[in-house]
Backbone as numpy.savetxt, mean C-alpha at the origin, in Angstrom:
# Nx Ny Nz CAx CAy CAz Cx Cy Cz
2.94 -7.68 -5.55 3.02 -6.77 -6.92 2.54 -7.81 -8.07
1.23 -8.09 -8.18 1.09 -9.42 -9.09 1.35 -9.22 -10.83
1.24 -7.40 -10.66 1.57 -7.43 -12.48 3.09 -7.20 -12.57
3.95 -7.55 -12.04 5.39 -7.14 -12.02 5.85 -8.44 -12.51
7.26 -8.48 -13.05 7.96 -9.24 -13.77 8.24 -10.71 -12.80
8.31 -10.30 -11.62 9.28 -11.11 -10.24 7.55 -11.78 -9.72
6.57 -11.44 -9.87 5.41 -12.11 -9.28 5.34 -13.62 -9.23
5.64 -14.11 -10.36 5.78 -15.69 -10.61 6.62 -16.28 -9.79
7.66 -15.86 -9.56 8.90 -16.38 -8.70 8.73 -15.80 -7.25
7.97 -14.61 -6.92 7.71 -14.52 -5.78 6.46 -15.47 -5.30
5.51 -16.00 -5.75 4.69 -16.80 -5.54 5.06 -17.99 -5.10
6.29 -18.62 -5.93 6.68 -19.82 -5.64 7.44 -19.62 -4.44
7.93 -18.66 -4.17 8.84 -18.66 -2.94 8.17 -18.68 -1.93
6.93 -17.99 -1.78 5.53 -17.86 -0.86 4.97 -19.49 -0.97
4.78 -20.12 -1.53 4.55 -21.26 -1.76 4.88 -22.38 -1.00
6.41 -22.17 -0.62 7.69 -22.89 -0.15 7.62 -22.46 1.45
7.00 -21.42 1.60 7.23 -20.81 3.23 5.26 -20.69 3.63
4.78 -21.71 4.07 3.65 -21.64 4.26 2.94 -20.72 5.42
4.30 -20.78 6.17 3.73 -19.98 7.77 3.71 -18.07 7.31
4.28 -17.94 6.07 4.60 -16.42 5.77 3.23 -15.82 5.38
2.98 -14.71 5.96 1.80 -13.93 5.70 1.82 -13.20 4.38
1.34 -13.23 3.50 1.17 -12.73 2.05 0.22 -11.45 1.77
0.77 -10.71 1.44 -0.35 -9.51 1.11 -0.20 -9.52 -0.29
-1.21 -8.22 -0.53 -1.57 -7.89 -2.29 -1.04 -6.47 -2.08
0.29 -6.22 -2.90 0.62 -4.59 -3.08 0.16 -4.09 -4.45
-0.87 -3.62 -4.14 -1.97 -2.84 -5.05 -0.80 -2.26 -6.02
-0.69 -1.85 -6.94 -0.19 -1.01 -8.03 -0.97 0.05 -8.87
-0.69 0.98 -8.36 -1.44 2.09 -9.69 -0.83 2.99 -10.15
0.71 3.09 -9.39 1.73 4.27 -9.95 2.99 3.67 -10.32
3.84 3.38 -11.32 5.05 3.48 -11.26 4.83 1.80 -11.64
4.35 1.23 -12.26 4.30 -0.11 -12.66 3.03 -0.30 -13.66
3.32 -1.59 -13.76 2.38 -2.52 -15.09 1.09 -2.83 -14.67
-0.04 -2.42 -15.11 -1.16 -2.91 -14.96 -1.47 -4.15 -15.45
-2.37 -4.97 -14.74 -3.00 -6.16 -14.74 -3.87 -6.38 -16.30
-4.48 -5.38 -15.62 -5.43 -4.99 -16.97 -5.00 -4.94 -18.23
-5.68 -5.55 -19.28 -5.14 -4.61 -20.64 -4.80 -3.45 -20.48
-3.81 -2.92 -21.37 -3.88 -1.27 -21.00 -5.11 -0.89 -21.66
-5.48 -1.09 -22.79 -6.39 -0.93 -23.53 -7.83 -0.61 -22.78
-7.86 -1.19 -21.90 -9.07 -1.31 -20.83 -9.09 -0.61 -19.74
-7.79 0.15 -19.34 -7.75 1.32 -18.63 -6.76 2.40 -19.21
-7.28 3.08 -20.40 -6.16 4.02 -20.70 -6.05 5.29 -20.55
-7.00 5.67 -19.73 -6.92 6.94 -18.52 -5.88 6.84 -17.13
-5.49 5.53 -17.15 -4.61 5.18 -16.20 -3.51 4.86 -16.36
-2.87 4.68 -17.58 -1.62 4.58 -18.06 -1.35 5.37 -19.03
0.24 5.46 -19.48 0.85 6.41 -20.31 1.02 5.49 -21.58
1.81 6.18 -22.56 1.58 5.84 -23.81 2.52 4.25 -23.94
3.43 4.22 -23.41 4.11 2.97 -23.04 3.22 1.72 -22.61
2.10 1.87 -22.13 1.17 1.04 -21.31 1.48 0.66 -19.90
1.97 1.76 -19.16 2.22 1.93 -17.80 1.80 2.62 -17.02
1.63 2.29 -15.42 0.79 3.56 -14.92 2.37 4.66 -14.70
1.77 6.38 -14.91 2.87 6.96 -14.73 3.69 6.88 -13.04
4.66 7.42 -13.11 5.22 7.52 -11.67 4.73 8.99 -10.99
4.34 9.88 -11.64 3.86 10.88 -11.21 2.50 11.02 -10.73
2.10 11.10 -9.24 1.02 10.71 -8.72 -0.04 11.91 -8.23
0.91 12.98 -8.54 -0.48 13.99 -7.70 -1.55 14.73 -8.84
-1.06 14.55 -10.29 -1.97 14.63 -11.35 -2.98 13.68 -11.08
-2.68 12.31 -11.35 -3.38 11.18 -11.11 -4.22 11.34 -10.20
-4.41 11.78 -8.82 -4.67 11.83 -7.59 -5.71 12.60 -7.67
-5.63 14.10 -8.46 -6.47 14.81 -8.98 -7.95 14.23 -9.75
-7.24 13.48 -10.72 -8.25 12.72 -11.82 -9.02 11.81 -11.29
-8.47 11.03 -10.44 -9.29 9.90 -9.77 -10.53 10.66 -8.88
-10.43 11.87 -8.43 -11.56 12.62 -7.87 -12.55 12.92 -8.60
-12.14 13.26 -10.11 -12.92 14.25 -10.36 -13.70 13.50 -11.67
-13.38 12.16 -11.89 -13.85 11.50 -13.22 -14.85 10.50 -12.79
-15.54 9.69 -13.05 -16.08 8.98 -12.63 -15.79 7.51 -13.60
-15.26 8.14 -15.15 -14.89 7.08 -15.99 -13.54 6.59 -15.16
-12.98 7.21 -15.06 -11.54 6.74 -14.44 -11.56 6.10 -13.36
-12.79 6.67 -12.41 -12.85 5.51 -10.93 -13.50 4.21 -11.72
-14.04 4.07 -12.75 -14.67 2.92 -13.01 -13.52 2.33 -13.56
-12.48 2.90 -14.31 -11.24 2.24 -14.64 -10.16 1.39 -13.75
-10.29 2.55 -12.40 -9.74 1.96 -11.06 -10.27 0.99 -10.65
-11.37 1.00 -10.73 -11.88 -0.42 -10.00 -12.07 -1.58 -10.81
-11.54 -1.56 -11.94 -11.43 -2.69 -13.25 -10.32 -2.98 -12.89
-9.26 -2.15 -12.55 -7.67 -2.72 -12.48 -7.70 -3.10 -10.86
-8.28 -2.57 -9.81 -8.29 -3.34 -8.70 -8.60 -4.73 -8.44
-9.61 -4.91 -9.26 -10.34 -6.18 -9.27 -9.47 -7.13 -9.88
-9.13 -6.44 -10.89 -8.28 -7.52 -11.76 -6.64 -8.18 -10.74
-6.31 -7.20 -10.06 -4.83 -7.28 -9.39 -5.67 -8.39 -7.90
-6.88 -7.97 -7.39 -7.45 -9.23 -6.78 -7.53 -10.44 -6.86
-8.20 -10.40 -8.41 -8.15 -11.72 -8.93 -7.13 -12.31 -9.20
-5.83 -11.72 -9.60 -4.78 -12.44 -9.91 -3.88 -12.92 -8.62
-4.08 -11.86 -7.32 -3.49 -12.51 -6.11 -4.34 -13.88 -5.61
-5.69 -14.06 -5.95 -6.83 -15.11 -5.78 -6.18 -16.51 -6.57
-5.83 -16.20 -7.67 -5.47 -16.93 -8.68 -4.11 -17.73 -8.07
-3.37 -17.21 -7.45 -2.34 -17.84 -6.95 -2.52 -19.11 -5.95
-3.76 -18.96 -5.28 -4.00 -19.89 -4.33 -3.23 -19.40 -3.18
-2.88 -18.33 -2.76 -2.33 -18.04 -1.53 -3.24 -17.31 -1.07
-3.38 -17.31 0.35 -4.36 -16.44 1.55 -4.02 -15.43 1.78
-4.79 -14.60 1.29 -4.72 -13.05 1.59 -4.77 -12.71 2.95
-3.61 -12.33 3.19 -3.42 -11.72 4.75 -3.97 -9.93 4.71
-3.24 -9.20 4.06 -3.32 -8.19 4.12 -3.17 -7.73 2.76
-3.60 -5.99 2.45 -3.24 -5.28 1.33 -2.97 -3.93 1.79
-1.95 -3.28 0.63 -1.31 -2.20 0.90 -1.47 -1.53 -0.72
-0.74 -0.47 -0.85 -0.58 -0.05 -2.27 0.92 0.42 -2.35
1.22 0.31 -3.57 2.36 0.73 -4.15 2.36 2.36 -3.54
3.47 2.48 -2.94 3.72 4.25 -2.65 2.86 5.06 -1.67
2.26 4.20 -0.78 1.10 4.49 -0.22 0.14 5.21 -1.06
-0.24 4.69 -1.95 -1.53 5.25 -2.72 -2.75 5.09 -2.27
-2.81 4.13 -1.50 -4.05 3.66 -0.94 -4.43 4.93 0.41
-3.64 5.60 0.68 -4.19 6.95 1.35 -4.68 7.80 0.62
-5.15 7.82 -0.59 -6.03 8.41 -1.49 -7.35 7.91 -1.19
-8.46 8.55 -0.76 -9.66 8.00 -0.20 -10.75 7.22 -1.33
-10.59 7.88 -2.52 -10.86 7.44 -3.51 -10.20 5.40 -3.81
-9.05 5.46 -3.66 -8.19 4.38 -3.82 -8.65 3.47 -2.72
-8.75 4.02 -1.55 -9.05 3.43 -0.29 -10.27 2.57 -0.08
-11.38 3.34 -0.72 -12.56 3.08 -0.97 -12.59 1.82 -2.09
-12.19 2.15 -3.02 -12.59 0.95 -4.03 -11.53 -0.33 -3.36
-10.32 -0.29 -3.05 -9.94 -1.15 -2.62 -10.60 -2.20 -1.55
-11.43 -1.60 -0.17 -12.10 -1.82 0.61 -13.44 -2.42 0.29
-13.99 -2.26 -0.92 -14.85 -2.47 -1.61 -14.92 -3.72 -2.21
-14.09 -3.89 -3.12 -13.12 -4.75 -3.91 -13.05 -6.09 -3.10
-11.83 -5.65 -1.99 -11.44 -6.74 -1.49 -12.22 -7.36 -0.41
-13.38 -6.62 -0.12 -14.57 -7.49 0.66 -15.01 -9.08 -0.23
-15.12 -8.99 -1.67 -15.07 -10.37 -2.19 -14.06 -11.22 -2.29
-13.08 -10.71 -1.77 -11.86 -11.59 -1.84 -11.22 -12.08 -0.66
-12.10 -11.67 0.71 -11.77 -12.33 1.94 -10.89 -11.34 2.37
-10.66 -9.85 2.23 -9.83 -8.97 2.94 -10.21 -8.81 4.36
-9.12 -8.64 4.87 -9.54 -8.73 6.59 -8.50 -7.55 6.99
-7.15 -7.24 6.38 -6.04 -6.24 7.20 -5.68 -5.18 5.97
-5.43 -4.28 6.72 -4.93 -3.13 5.35 -3.65 -2.33 6.27
-2.68 -2.48 5.48 -1.59 -1.52 6.09 -1.50 0.00 5.97
-1.47 0.66 7.21 -1.52 2.35 7.40 -0.31 2.09 7.80
0.40 3.33 6.73 1.85 3.99 6.85 1.96 5.09 8.00
1.46 4.82 9.26 1.51 5.67 10.18 2.89 5.39 10.98
3.79 6.47 10.87 5.08 6.54 11.63 5.27 7.73 12.77
5.23 6.93 13.94 5.32 8.20 15.05 6.89 8.55 15.00
6.67 9.80 14.41 8.05 10.99 14.69 8.49 10.85 15.72
7.96 10.83 16.79 8.44 10.97 18.30 9.61 9.96 18.28
9.24 8.79 17.83 9.55 7.15 18.25 11.10 7.53 17.27
11.17 7.97 15.91 11.65 7.92 15.07 12.90 9.10 15.55
12.88 10.13 16.33 13.60 11.14 16.68 14.47 10.69 17.82
13.51 10.12 18.69 14.35 9.18 19.77 15.16 8.39 19.43
14.86 7.75 18.54 15.95 6.77 18.17 17.05 6.94 17.24
17.03 8.05 16.63 17.98 8.54 16.23 18.45 10.04 16.49
18.42 10.34 18.00 18.83 11.95 18.37 19.64 12.31 17.91
20.89 11.91 17.52 22.13 12.52 16.72 21.76 13.04 15.30
20.57 12.62 14.73 20.33 13.00 13.56 18.77 13.52 13.37
18.82 14.07 12.14 17.26 14.52 11.92 16.83 13.79 11.10
15.67 13.19 11.19 14.90 12.25 10.47 14.20 12.97 8.98
14.20 12.43 7.85 13.49 13.18 7.05 12.27 13.53 7.18
11.60 14.49 6.53 10.38 15.11 6.80 9.80 14.55 5.45
8.20 14.05 5.96 7.24 13.84 4.90 6.26 14.44 5.31
5.76 15.41 5.00 4.32 16.14 4.86 3.66 15.63 5.77
4.35 16.07 7.66 3.71 15.14 8.83 2.05 15.44 8.76
1.77 16.54 8.92 0.05 17.18 8.93 -0.61 16.37 7.79
-0.41 16.32 6.78 -1.16 15.67 5.42 -0.97 14.36 5.53
-0.12 13.91 6.19 0.26 12.32 6.15 -0.51 11.71 7.23
-0.95 12.58 8.82 -1.79 12.48 9.43 -2.90 12.20 9.39
-3.39 13.34 8.52 -5.07 13.55 8.33 -5.05 12.08 7.25
-4.57 11.78 6.33 -5.13 11.00 5.47 -4.59 9.29 6.04
-3.85 9.38 7.06 -3.89 8.32 7.78 -4.76 7.97 8.64
-5.43 9.01 9.48 -6.61 8.86 9.90 -7.81 8.45 9.64
-8.06 8.94 8.03 -9.16 8.97 7.46 -8.87 7.60 6.88
-7.99 7.06 6.74 -8.04 5.40 6.30 -8.19 4.53 7.42
-7.33 4.94 8.14 -8.04 3.76 9.36 -9.47 4.11 10.03
-10.17 5.29 9.77 -11.31 5.36 9.90 -12.56 4.16 8.60
-11.95 4.16 7.48 -12.70 3.35 6.55 -12.38 1.95 6.82
-11.02 1.67 7.05 -10.88 0.34 7.28 -11.73 0.04 8.47
-11.79 0.36 9.55 -12.68 0.03 10.70 -14.20 0.02 10.40
-14.59 1.05 9.44 -16.01 0.88 8.98 -16.20 -0.62 8.20
-15.63 -1.18 7.70 -15.34 -2.60 6.82 -15.13 -3.38 7.51
-15.00 -3.13 8.71 -14.99 -4.53 9.34 -13.11 -4.78 9.45
-12.33 -4.20 8.91 -10.96 -4.80 8.84 -10.12 -3.90 9.93
-8.75 -4.94 9.99 -7.96 -4.18 10.80 -6.95 -3.81 10.44
-5.84 -3.16 11.05 -4.74 -2.26 10.41 -3.84 -2.40 11.56
-2.49 -2.15 11.43 -1.50 -2.04 12.08 -1.51 -0.73 12.84
-0.61 -0.61 13.94 -0.81 0.70 14.56 0.38 1.54 14.41
1.53 0.86 13.81 2.39 1.61 13.23 3.44 1.17 12.10
4.24 1.75 11.67 5.09 1.55 10.51 6.25 2.14 11.08
7.48 1.54 10.76 8.90 2.35 11.06 9.49 2.05 9.69
10.49 3.30 9.04 11.24 3.08 8.14 10.75 4.09 7.19
9.55 4.66 7.67 9.27 5.88 6.25 10.32 6.89 6.22
11.01 7.75 7.44 11.63 8.39 7.38 12.96 7.90 6.65
13.32 6.44 7.00 14.72 5.83 6.59 14.58 5.41 5.29
13.44 5.73 4.24 13.43 4.81 3.16 14.90 5.16 2.42
15.07 3.61 2.06 16.42 3.43 1.52 17.54 3.43 2.56
17.33 3.85 3.84 18.53 3.94 4.60 18.04 3.20 5.97
17.23 1.82 5.84 16.93 1.32 7.21 18.19 0.30 7.56
19.26 0.80 8.48 20.75 -0.04 8.69 20.33 -0.88 10.07
20.99 -1.59 10.48 21.10 -2.60 11.56 21.11 -1.33 12.60
22.22 -0.88 12.86 22.15 0.39 13.95 20.90 1.08 13.85
19.89 1.32 12.97 18.74 1.98 13.51 17.85 1.29 13.81
17.60 0.08 13.37 17.02 -1.12 13.93 17.25 -1.09 15.36
18.30 -1.75 15.51 18.46 -2.02 17.04 18.11 -0.70 17.82
18.39 0.57 17.22 18.20 1.78 18.52 16.63 1.81 18.28
15.90 1.32 17.51 14.30 1.48 17.33 13.60 0.60 18.35
14.29 -0.97 18.17 13.40 -1.73 19.13 13.41 -1.42 20.16
14.02 -1.30 21.31 13.45 -0.65 22.80 12.80 0.42 22.90
12.43 1.22 21.69 11.66 2.29 21.77 10.24 2.15 21.28
9.84 0.58 21.06 8.80 0.42 19.94 7.43 0.90 21.00
6.77 1.42 20.67 5.50 1.84 21.28 4.41 0.57 21.49
3.47 0.81 22.27 2.60 -0.37 22.31 1.66 -0.51 21.05
1.25 -1.90 20.92 0.60 -1.96 19.77 1.49 -2.90 18.34
0.50 -3.04 17.14 1.42 -3.59 16.27 2.17 -2.73 15.63
3.51 -3.11 15.18 4.31 -2.44 14.38 4.93 -3.18 13.51
4.91 -2.40 12.54 6.17 -2.89 11.13 7.42 -2.21 11.02
């Protein structure tokens, strides 16, 4: 999150760990822009921050070419800020999985190609594995049908740009509650492929 207060500290830590694969976490909701707020006025609220509420923003991204230009400006600024750290770009994703939005995904892939983008994180969590890992509880519900559609679209766009993606992510249903017990129950049930 190159625009946030702890970015400098995170970069310093990453430099001390040269084997650590570091990615850009693009922020377009609930955070600060890297661009001056006046250059992305339709993306920020009166305090100069990206709003927390994402649904209205998502519709606006589809409907306005002017807003899409501002999105591209901000996404470019975040890639540029990451490049300025001197760290190798391992992967990209977006805060609150906003890169599931087709407009954001398209812009990240297009802009990222100029910065050596090779991999994008896809937040695809196999619900059956989560249910099996915690059979005594009911996992949190995350609009599974819509999420599956968006993750398939994102995977397709990633492949079309010649990038790679993980196969699975675990912990979405357990956001804020990834315990040692859950992790140990999950490990023997991990499906084939690359899991996060």
